Short mmCIF file of C-alpha atoms in Angstrom, two decimals:
data_model
loop_
_atom_site.label_atom_id
_atom_site.label_comp_id
_atom_site.label_asym_id
_atom_site.label_seq_id
_atom_site.Cartn_x
_atom_site.Cartn_y
_atom_site.Cartn_z
CA UNK N 30 28.42 -56.99 45.40
CA UNK N 31 31.16 -54.42 45.87
CA UNK N 32 30.65 -50.71 45.82
CA UNK N 33 31.31 -49.14 42.41
CA UNK N 34 32.80 -45.70 41.93
CA UNK N 35 32.68 -44.30 38.41
CA UNK N 36 35.30 -41.68 37.59
CA UNK N 37 33.50 -39.14 35.43
CA UNK N 38 29.84 -38.17 35.66
CA UNK N 39 29.22 -37.34 32.00
CA UNK N 40 27.56 -39.35 29.27
CA UNK N 41 30.00 -42.26 29.30
CA UNK N 42 29.78 -42.49 33.10
CA UNK N 43 25.99 -42.61 32.86
CA UNK N 44 26.18 -45.48 30.36
CA UNK N 45 28.49 -47.35 32.73
CA UNK N 46 26.10 -46.78 35.64
CA UNK N 47 23.22 -48.15 33.57
CA UNK N 48 25.23 -51.27 32.73
CA UNK N 49 26.38 -51.64 36.33
CA UNK N 50 22.75 -51.65 37.50
CA UNK N 51 21.94 -54.38 34.99
CA UNK N 52 24.87 -56.40 36.35
CA UNK N 53 23.81 -56.29 39.99
CA UNK N 54 25.56 -53.23 41.39
CA UNK N 55 23.35 -51.27 43.76
CA UNK N 56 25.98 -49.22 45.63
CA UNK N 57 27.07 -46.85 42.83
CA UNK N 58 28.76 -43.47 43.20
CA UNK N 59 30.53 -40.98 40.96
CA UNK N 60 33.60 -38.79 41.35
CA UNK N 61 34.01 -35.84 39.02
CA UNK N 62 36.30 -32.83 38.95
CA UNK N 63 33.63 -30.41 37.69
CA UNK N 64 30.19 -31.76 38.63
CA UNK N 65 28.51 -31.96 42.04
CA UNK N 66 25.21 -33.27 43.34
CA UNK N 67 23.72 -36.39 41.81
CA UNK N 68 23.65 -38.17 38.47
CA UNK N 69 20.82 -40.60 37.72
CA UNK N 70 20.05 -40.53 41.44
CA UNK N 71 23.61 -41.53 42.41
CA UNK N 72 25.73 -39.17 44.49
CA UNK N 73 28.89 -37.49 43.30
CA UNK N 74 31.06 -38.06 46.36
CA UNK N 75 34.28 -36.30 45.45
CA UNK N 76 36.83 -35.52 42.79
CA UNK N 77 39.52 -37.60 41.13
CA UNK N 78 41.87 -36.45 43.91
CA UNK N 79 39.76 -38.34 46.48
CA UNK N 80 40.05 -41.78 44.81
CA UNK N 81 42.80 -43.02 47.16
CA UNK N 82 40.85 -42.16 50.30
CA UNK N 83 37.67 -43.76 48.89
CA UNK N 84 39.41 -47.09 48.24
CA UNK N 85 38.47 -49.29 51.18
CA UNK N 86 39.53 -52.58 49.59
CA UNK N 87 35.92 -53.51 48.78
CA UNK N 88 35.39 -50.88 46.11
CA UNK N 89 35.51 -51.33 42.35
CA UNK N 90 36.58 -48.35 40.26
CA UNK N 91 36.02 -47.74 36.58
CA UNK N 92 36.98 -44.82 34.37
CA UNK N 93 33.89 -43.29 32.80
CA UNK N 94 35.57 -40.62 30.71
CA UNK N 95 35.04 -41.15 27.00
#
């Protein structure tokens, strides 16, 4: 399954990550403009400004800002 990048590492993003796990995603990352580190064991790999450079054609993106 494709890599998933969730934009927003807050509560809504966490709910999306939980659902993504239940739907077979294993390669899950977050981008967030204010948070760093990890969320639920998944790395925050950049900010919203880095979305274009993270898009390798095999990546799914979803907005996780409620």
